[in-house]
């Protein structure tokens, strides 16, 4: 599956979770809504928890890693919080209704990348 297709599934997933809640989202429904065969989903994701991990990783990479050499750290932090606010219902649902994916841990892992860059820059000045 191409990265674009995975991101498309993640986008539909994020919207559905925000609207109906994580527990009410099924792979069958996601694939119908995405216009993608169900087998294509299972060729690339084990289940909706695997998709959840991918979705959070993709969101945080878009906010942090893809901007780390382009923006100041303050701008990246602002973007992370802006994205968190835009996706509040998604995060609220996945944080409160499942324990398989450590949502805070996933987000923290990406913030740590930014912190390492800040520390590295401070020590080279």
Tab-separated table of N, CA and C in Angstrom:
chain	number	residue	atom	x	y	z
A	1	UNK	N	0.862	-1.174	0.000
A	1	UNK	CA	0.000	0.000	0.000
A	1	UNK	C	0.901	1.227	0.000
A	2	UNK	N	0.571	2.179	-0.810
A	2	UNK	CA	1.363	3.397	-0.853
A	2	UNK	C	1.127	4.217	0.409
A	3	UNK	N	2.088	5.047	0.703
A	3	UNK	CA	1.965	5.913	1.875
A	3	UNK	C	0.745	6.830	1.737
A	4	UNK	N	0.468	7.292	0.535
A	4	UNK	CA	-0.699	8.155	0.315
A	4	UNK	C	-2.005	7.443	0.660
A	5	UNK	N	-2.094	6.175	0.305
A	5	UNK	CA	-3.291	5.398	0.607
A	5	UNK	C	-3.423	5.181	2.114
A	6	UNK	N	-2.324	4.888	2.782
A	6	UNK	CA	-2.340	4.724	4.238
A	6	UNK	C	-2.770	6.022	4.921
A	7	UNK	N	-2.255	7.135	4.427
A	7	UNK	CA	-2.640	8.428	5.004
A	7	UNK	C	-4.114	8.721	4.763
A	8	UNK	N	-4.628	8.310	3.602
A	8	UNK	CA	-6.061	8.504	3.317
A	8	UNK	C	-6.919	7.702	4.289
A	9	UNK	N	-6.529	6.467	4.546
A	9	UNK	CA	-7.255	5.647	5.521
A	9	UNK	C	-7.175	6.294	6.901
A	10	UNK	N	-5.989	6.773	7.267
A	10	UNK	CA	-5.806	7.407	8.574
A	10	UNK	C	-6.664	8.660	8.708
A	11	UNK	N	-6.804	9.409	7.644
A	11	UNK	CA	-7.625	10.621	7.671
A	11	UNK	C	-9.098	10.280	7.893
A	12	UNK	N	-9.588	9.276	7.183
A	12	UNK	CA	-10.976	8.840	7.370
A	12	UNK	C	-11.157	8.296	8.779
A	13	UNK	N	-10.194	7.518	9.252
A	13	UNK	CA	-10.216	6.955	10.593
A	13	UNK	C	-10.298	8.063	11.644
A	14	UNK	N	-9.441	9.051	11.516
A	14	UNK	CA	-9.413	10.169	12.465
A	14	UNK	C	-10.762	10.880	12.510
A	15	UNK	N	-11.356	11.126	11.371
A	15	UNK	CA	-12.656	11.803	11.315
A	15	UNK	C	-13.749	10.940	11.925
A	16	UNK	N	-13.731	9.651	11.625
A	16	UNK	CA	-14.753	8.749	12.165
A	16	UNK	C	-14.630	8.606	13.680
A	17	UNK	N	-13.413	8.489	14.183
A	17	UNK	CA	-13.211	8.388	15.631
A	17	UNK	C	-13.695	9.658	16.311
A	18	UNK	N	-13.362	10.806	15.746
A	18	UNK	CA	-13.795	12.082	16.329
A	18	UNK	C	-15.314	12.189	16.351
A	19	UNK	N	-15.955	11.667	15.322
A	19	UNK	CA	-17.415	11.790	15.203
A	19	UNK	C	-18.169	10.741	16.026
A	20	UNK	N	-17.733	9.482	15.958
A	20	UNK	CA	-18.515	8.411	16.573
A	20	UNK	C	-17.842	7.752	17.774
A	21	UNK	N	-16.563	8.018	17.981
A	21	UNK	CA	-15.828	7.384	19.076
A	21	UNK	C	-15.066	6.163	18.604
A	22	UNK	N	-13.925	5.929	19.216
A	22	UNK	CA	-13.038	4.832	18.817
A	22	UNK	C	-13.742	3.481	18.863
A	23	UNK	N	-14.490	3.232	19.914
A	23	UNK	CA	-15.137	1.924	20.076
A	23	UNK	C	-16.189	1.637	19.013
A	24	UNK	N	-16.698	2.659	18.350
A	24	UNK	CA	-17.757	2.470	17.360
A	24	UNK	C	-17.241	2.425	15.924
A	25	UNK	N	-15.948	2.537	15.754
A	25	UNK	CA	-15.366	2.507	14.410
A	25	UNK	C	-14.947	1.083	14.088
A	26	UNK	N	-15.397	0.595	12.933
A	26	UNK	CA	-15.009	-0.749	12.499
A	26	UNK	C	-14.207	-0.658	11.203
A	27	UNK	N	-13.400	-1.667	10.972
A	27	UNK	CA	-12.608	-1.723	9.744
A	27	UNK	C	-13.529	-1.770	8.535
A	28	UNK	N	-14.596	-2.547	8.611
A	28	UNK	CA	-15.536	-2.658	7.493
A	28	UNK	C	-16.094	-1.279	7.135
A	29	UNK	N	-16.537	-0.536	8.131
A	29	UNK	CA	-17.088	0.793	7.901
A	29	UNK	C	-16.031	1.736	7.323
A	30	UNK	N	-14.825	1.694	7.867
A	30	UNK	CA	-13.742	2.557	7.367
A	30	UNK	C	-13.451	2.288	5.896
A	31	UNK	N	-13.408	1.031	5.538
A	31	UNK	CA	-13.079	0.689	4.155
A	31	UNK	C	-14.204	1.075	3.201
A	32	UNK	N	-15.443	0.912	3.635
A	32	UNK	CA	-16.568	1.374	2.803
A	32	UNK	C	-16.483	2.882	2.609
A	33	UNK	N	-16.231	3.590	3.688
A	33	UNK	CA	-16.162	5.046	3.631
A	33	UNK	C	-14.966	5.512	2.794
A	34	UNK	N	-13.882	4.741	2.831
A	34	UNK	CA	-12.667	5.084	2.075
A	34	UNK	C	-12.738	4.646	0.623
A	35	UNK	N	-13.666	3.719	0.321
A	35	UNK	CA	-13.737	3.182	-1.028
A	35	UNK	C	-12.582	2.239	-1.331
A	36	UNK	N	-12.121	1.539	-0.306
A	36	UNK	CA	-10.970	0.642	-0.438
A	36	UNK	C	-11.404	-0.755	0.003
A	37	UNK	N	-10.863	-1.770	-0.672
A	37	UNK	CA	-11.178	-3.154	-0.294
A	37	UNK	C	-10.691	-3.450	1.118
A	38	UNK	N	-11.467	-4.222	1.846
A	38	UNK	CA	-11.101	-4.576	3.217
A	38	UNK	C	-9.776	-5.333	3.268
A	39	UNK	N	-9.522	-6.174	2.306
A	39	UNK	CA	-8.266	-6.931	2.293
A	39	UNK	C	-7.063	-6.001	2.176
A	40	UNK	N	-7.215	-4.902	1.476
A	40	UNK	CA	-6.125	-3.934	1.358
A	40	UNK	C	-5.753	-3.384	2.732
A	41	UNK	N	-6.753	-3.172	3.560
A	41	UNK	CA	-6.479	-2.731	4.933
A	41	UNK	C	-5.618	-3.773	5.641
A	42	UNK	N	-6.045	-5.027	5.597
A	42	UNK	CA	-5.344	-6.085	6.326
A	42	UNK	C	-3.993	-6.450	5.710
A	43	UNK	N	-3.759	-6.045	4.490
A	43	UNK	CA	-2.431	-6.226	3.898
A	43	UNK	C	-1.413	-5.291	4.551
A	44	UNK	N	-1.898	-4.229	5.204
A	44	UNK	CA	-0.996	-3.210	5.728
A	44	UNK	C	-1.159	-2.892	7.206
A	45	UNK	N	-2.290	-3.195	7.759
A	45	UNK	CA	-2.539	-2.971	9.181
A	45	UNK	C	-3.075	-4.260	9.788
A	46	UNK	N	-2.659	-4.551	11.015
A	46	UNK	CA	-3.170	-5.750	11.675
A	46	UNK	C	-4.617	-5.574	12.103
A	47	UNK	N	-4.925	-4.388	12.625
A	47	UNK	CA	-6.260	-4.097	13.148
A	47	UNK	C	-6.373	-2.592	13.360
A	48	UNK	N	-7.469	-2.167	13.973
A	48	UNK	CA	-7.649	-0.723	14.139
A	48	UNK	C	-6.674	-0.134	15.167
A	49	UNK	N	-6.125	-0.960	16.039
A	49	UNK	CA	-5.117	-0.478	16.982
A	49	UNK	C	-3.804	-0.181	16.258
A	50	UNK	N	-3.465	-1.030	15.314
A	50	UNK	CA	-2.287	-0.791	14.479
A	50	UNK	C	-2.486	0.501	13.678
A	51	UNK	N	-3.689	0.677	13.139
A	51	UNK	CA	-4.018	1.909	12.418
A	51	UNK	C	-3.944	3.111	13.350
A	52	UNK	N	-4.398	2.969	14.573
A	52	UNK	CA	-4.314	4.063	15.540
A	52	UNK	C	-2.858	4.468	15.779
A	53	UNK	N	-1.997	3.492	16.004
A	53	UNK	CA	-0.576	3.799	16.198
A	53	UNK	C	0.006	4.510	14.996
A	54	UNK	N	-0.320	4.020	13.802
A	54	UNK	CA	0.153	4.659	12.574
A	54	UNK	C	-0.374	6.084	12.455
A	55	UNK	N	-1.641	6.279	12.763
A	55	UNK	CA	-2.273	7.593	12.627
A	55	UNK	C	-1.596	8.614	13.538
A	56	UNK	N	-1.386	8.256	14.785
A	56	UNK	CA	-0.732	9.184	15.711
A	56	UNK	C	0.697	9.462	15.256
A	57	UNK	N	1.393	8.418	14.840
A	57	UNK	CA	2.765	8.602	14.363
A	57	UNK	C	2.799	9.543	13.155
A	58	UNK	N	1.908	9.340	12.210
A	58	UNK	CA	1.873	10.186	11.008
A	58	UNK	C	1.542	11.634	11.355
A	59	UNK	N	0.597	11.826	12.277
A	59	UNK	CA	0.228	13.187	12.684
A	59	UNK	C	1.412	13.893	13.343
A	60	UNK	N	2.083	13.183	14.237
A	60	UNK	CA	3.199	13.802	14.949
A	60	UNK	C	4.408	14.015	14.042
A	61	UNK	N	4.651	13.095	13.127
A	61	UNK	CA	5.745	13.294	12.176
A	61	UNK	C	5.483	14.505	11.296
A	62	UNK	N	4.230	14.696	10.909
A	62	UNK	CA	3.877	15.862	10.100
A	62	UNK	C	4.090	17.157	10.874
A	63	UNK	N	3.842	17.112	12.174
A	63	UNK	CA	4.003	18.310	12.996
A	63	UNK	C	5.436	18.554	13.439
A	64	UNK	N	6.150	17.505	13.794
A	64	UNK	CA	7.479	17.667	14.389
A	64	UNK	C	8.591	17.385	13.377
A	65	UNK	N	8.787	16.114	13.053
A	65	UNK	CA	9.940	15.734	12.244
A	65	UNK	C	9.995	16.420	10.883
A	66	UNK	N	8.858	16.591	10.236
A	66	UNK	CA	8.891	17.214	8.906
A	66	UNK	C	9.215	18.702	8.970
A	67	UNK	N	9.108	19.284	10.150
A	67	UNK	CA	9.389	20.718	10.300
A	67	UNK	C	10.674	21.018	11.070
A	68	UNK	N	11.345	20.005	11.533
A	68	UNK	CA	12.440	20.199	12.472
A	68	UNK	C	13.596	21.018	11.887
A	69	UNK	N	13.800	20.946	10.596
A	69	UNK	CA	14.862	21.724	9.965
A	69	UNK	C	14.338	22.975	9.263
A	70	UNK	N	13.029	23.202	9.340
A	70	UNK	CA	12.420	24.354	8.667
A	70	UNK	C	11.943	25.440	9.617
A	71	UNK	N	11.449	25.031	10.775
A	71	UNK	CA	10.824	25.975	11.700
A	71	UNK	C	11.589	26.041	13.018
A	72	UNK	N	11.431	27.152	13.715
A	72	UNK	CA	11.962	27.259	15.071
A	72	UNK	C	11.175	26.336	15.979
A	73	UNK	N	11.797	25.905	17.063
A	73	UNK	CA	11.134	24.966	17.969
A	73	UNK	C	9.850	25.548	18.537
A	74	UNK	N	9.809	26.863	18.756
A	74	UNK	CA	8.590	27.480	19.279
A	74	UNK	C	7.424	27.324	18.293
A	75	UNK	N	7.738	27.455	17.019
A	75	UNK	CA	6.704	27.300	15.992
A	75	UNK	C	6.222	25.843	15.914
A	76	UNK	N	7.136	24.915	16.094
A	76	UNK	CA	6.764	23.498	16.063
A	76	UNK	C	5.863	23.171	17.246
A	77	UNK	N	6.230	23.660	18.430
A	77	UNK	CA	5.392	23.427	19.614
A	77	UNK	C	4.000	24.028	19.397
A	78	UNK	N	3.950	25.236	18.857
A	78	UNK	CA	2.661	25.870	18.578
A	78	UNK	C	1.847	25.022	17.600
A	79	UNK	N	2.508	24.460	16.608
A	79	UNK	CA	1.819	23.626	15.626
A	79	UNK	C	1.300	22.341	16.271
A	80	UNK	N	2.080	21.742	17.162
A	80	UNK	CA	1.646	20.534	17.859
A	80	UNK	C	0.388	20.823	18.670
A	81	UNK	N	0.393	21.947	19.399
A	81	UNK	CA	-0.779	22.280	20.210
A	81	UNK	C	-1.977	22.659	19.347
A	82	UNK	N	-1.743	23.322	18.239
A	82	UNK	CA	-2.824	23.659	17.316
A	82	UNK	C	-3.453	22.375	16.759
A	83	UNK	N	-2.606	21.434	16.362
A	83	UNK	CA	-3.097	20.157	15.856
A	83	UNK	C	-3.862	19.390	16.932
A	84	UNK	N	-3.355	19.434	18.164
A	84	UNK	CA	-4.052	18.766	19.273
A	84	UNK	C	-5.433	19.374	19.484
A	85	UNK	N	-5.525	20.683	19.377
A	85	UNK	CA	-6.825	21.348	19.530
A	85	UNK	C	-7.763	20.979	18.384
A	86	UNK	N	-7.256	20.982	17.152
A	86	UNK	CA	-8.090	20.612	16.003
A	86	UNK	C	-8.593	19.173	16.096
A	87	UNK	N	-7.781	18.318	16.692
A	87	UNK	CA	-8.102	16.888	16.780
A	87	UNK	C	-8.490	16.477	18.194
A	88	UNK	N	-9.002	17.411	18.952
A	88	UNK	CA	-9.346	17.177	20.362
A	88	UNK	C	-10.283	15.994	20.540
A	89	UNK	N	-11.333	15.913	19.742
A	89	UNK	CA	-12.298	14.820	19.896
A	89	UNK	C	-11.663	13.468	19.573
A	90	UNK	N	-10.809	13.436	18.572
A	90	UNK	CA	-10.081	12.212	18.238
A	90	UNK	C	-9.221	11.772	19.418
A	91	UNK	N	-8.378	12.682	19.916
A	91	UNK	CA	-7.484	12.337	21.020
A	91	UNK	C	-8.261	11.956	22.281
A	92	UNK	N	-9.321	12.675	22.554
A	92	UNK	CA	-10.133	12.373	23.741
A	92	UNK	C	-10.688	10.956	23.651
A	93	UNK	N	-11.179	10.590	22.493
A	93	UNK	CA	-11.766	9.270	22.323
A	93	UNK	C	-10.721	8.165	22.443
A	94	UNK	N	-9.597	8.315	21.745
A	94	UNK	CA	-8.606	7.233	21.770
A	94	UNK	C	-7.888	7.147	23.116
A	95	UNK	N	-7.786	8.255	23.819
A	95	UNK	CA	-7.144	8.235	25.134
A	95	UNK	C	-8.048	7.586	26.179
A	96	UNK	N	-9.340	7.862	26.097
A	96	UNK	CA	-10.245	7.388	27.143
A	96	UNK	C	-10.846	6.011	26.885
A	97	UNK	N	-10.814	5.522	25.654
A	97	UNK	CA	-11.558	4.293	25.362
A	97	UNK	C	-10.708	3.098	24.973
A	98	UNK	N	-9.391	3.216	25.038
A	98	UNK	CA	-8.554	2.059	24.735
A	98	UNK	C	-7.229	2.193	25.487
A	99	UNK	N	-6.597	1.056	25.737
A	99	UNK	CA	-5.323	1.040	26.462
A	99	UNK	C	-4.218	0.338	25.675
A	100	UNK	N	-4.544	-0.192	24.515
A	100	UNK	CA	-3.567	-0.940	23.732
A	100	UNK	C	-2.450	-0.054	23.184
A	101	UNK	N	-2.794	1.157	22.806
A	101	UNK	CA	-1.814	2.112	22.276
A	101	UNK	C	-1.614	3.203	23.314
A	102	UNK	N	-0.365	3.442	23.688
A	102	UNK	CA	-0.017	4.488	24.652
A	102	UNK	C	0.025	5.832	23.912
A	103	UNK	N	-1.108	6.501	23.886
A	103	UNK	CA	-1.248	7.745	23.130
A	103	UNK	C	-0.255	8.796	23.626
A	104	UNK	N	-0.193	8.983	24.930
A	104	UNK	CA	0.727	9.978	25.502
A	104	UNK	C	2.175	9.595	25.209
A	105	UNK	N	2.486	8.323	25.316
A	105	UNK	CA	3.844	7.857	25.024
A	105	UNK	C	4.236	8.109	23.582
A	106	UNK	N	3.313	7.874	22.654
A	106	UNK	CA	3.590	8.121	21.236
A	106	UNK	C	3.853	9.604	20.973
A	107	UNK	N	3.035	10.448	21.553
A	107	UNK	CA	3.231	11.887	21.382
A	107	UNK	C	4.549	12.315	22.017
A	108	UNK	N	4.825	11.807	23.203
A	108	UNK	CA	6.060	12.159	23.924
A	108	UNK	C	7.304	11.760	23.153
A	109	UNK	N	7.241	10.640	22.468
A	109	UNK	CA	8.396	10.180	21.684
A	109	UNK	C	8.782	11.205	20.617
A	110	UNK	N	7.796	11.825	20.011
A	110	UNK	CA	8.067	12.826	18.976
A	110	UNK	C	8.517	14.152	19.588
A	111	UNK	N	7.962	14.506	20.712
A	111	UNK	CA	8.413	15.726	21.406
A	111	UNK	C	9.862	15.556	21.844
A	112	UNK	N	10.248	14.336	22.221
A	112	UNK	CA	11.638	14.068	22.621
A	112	UNK	C	12.601	14.336	21.476
A	113	UNK	N	12.188	14.051	20.248
A	113	UNK	CA	13.016	14.354	19.081
A	113	UNK	C	13.289	15.853	19.030
A	114	UNK	N	12.256	16.633	19.240
A	114	UNK	CA	12.399	18.083	19.235
A	114	UNK	C	13.285	18.552	20.385
A	115	UNK	N	13.090	17.995	21.560
A	115	UNK	CA	13.908	18.378	22.711
A	115	UNK	C	15.385	18.063	22.486
A	116	UNK	N	15.674	16.931	21.880
A	116	UNK	CA	17.074	16.595	21.575
A	116	UNK	C	17.679	17.623	20.631
A	117	UNK	N	16.901	18.084	19.667
A	117	UNK	CA	17.402	19.108	18.739
A	117	UNK	C	17.661	20.413	19.483
A	118	UNK	N	16.755	20.797	20.355
A	118	UNK	CA	16.925	22.040	21.132
A	118	UNK	C	18.188	21.955	21.983
A	119	UNK	N	18.380	20.837	22.657
A	119	UNK	CA	19.559	20.651	23.509
A	119	UNK	C	20.836	20.664	22.686
A	120	UNK	N	20.807	19.977	21.555
A	120	UNK	CA	21.983	19.946	20.670
A	120	UNK	C	22.341	21.349	20.204
A	121	UNK	N	21.344	22.111	19.790
A	121	UNK	CA	21.608	23.485	19.335
A	121	UNK	C	22.143	24.354	20.478
A	122	UNK	N	21.629	24.162	21.677
A	122	UNK	CA	22.080	24.956	22.823
A	122	UNK	C	23.526	24.646	23.192
A	123	UNK	N	23.937	23.401	23.005
A	123	UNK	CA	25.303	23.036	23.385
A	123	UNK	C	26.320	23.385	22.319
A	124	UNK	N	25.866	23.680	21.102
A	124	UNK	CA	26.793	24.042	20.022
A	124	UNK	C	26.928	25.542	19.854
A	125	UNK	N	26.217	26.288	20.675
A	125	UNK	CA	26.276	27.757	20.555
A	125	UNK	C	27.477	28.312	21.269
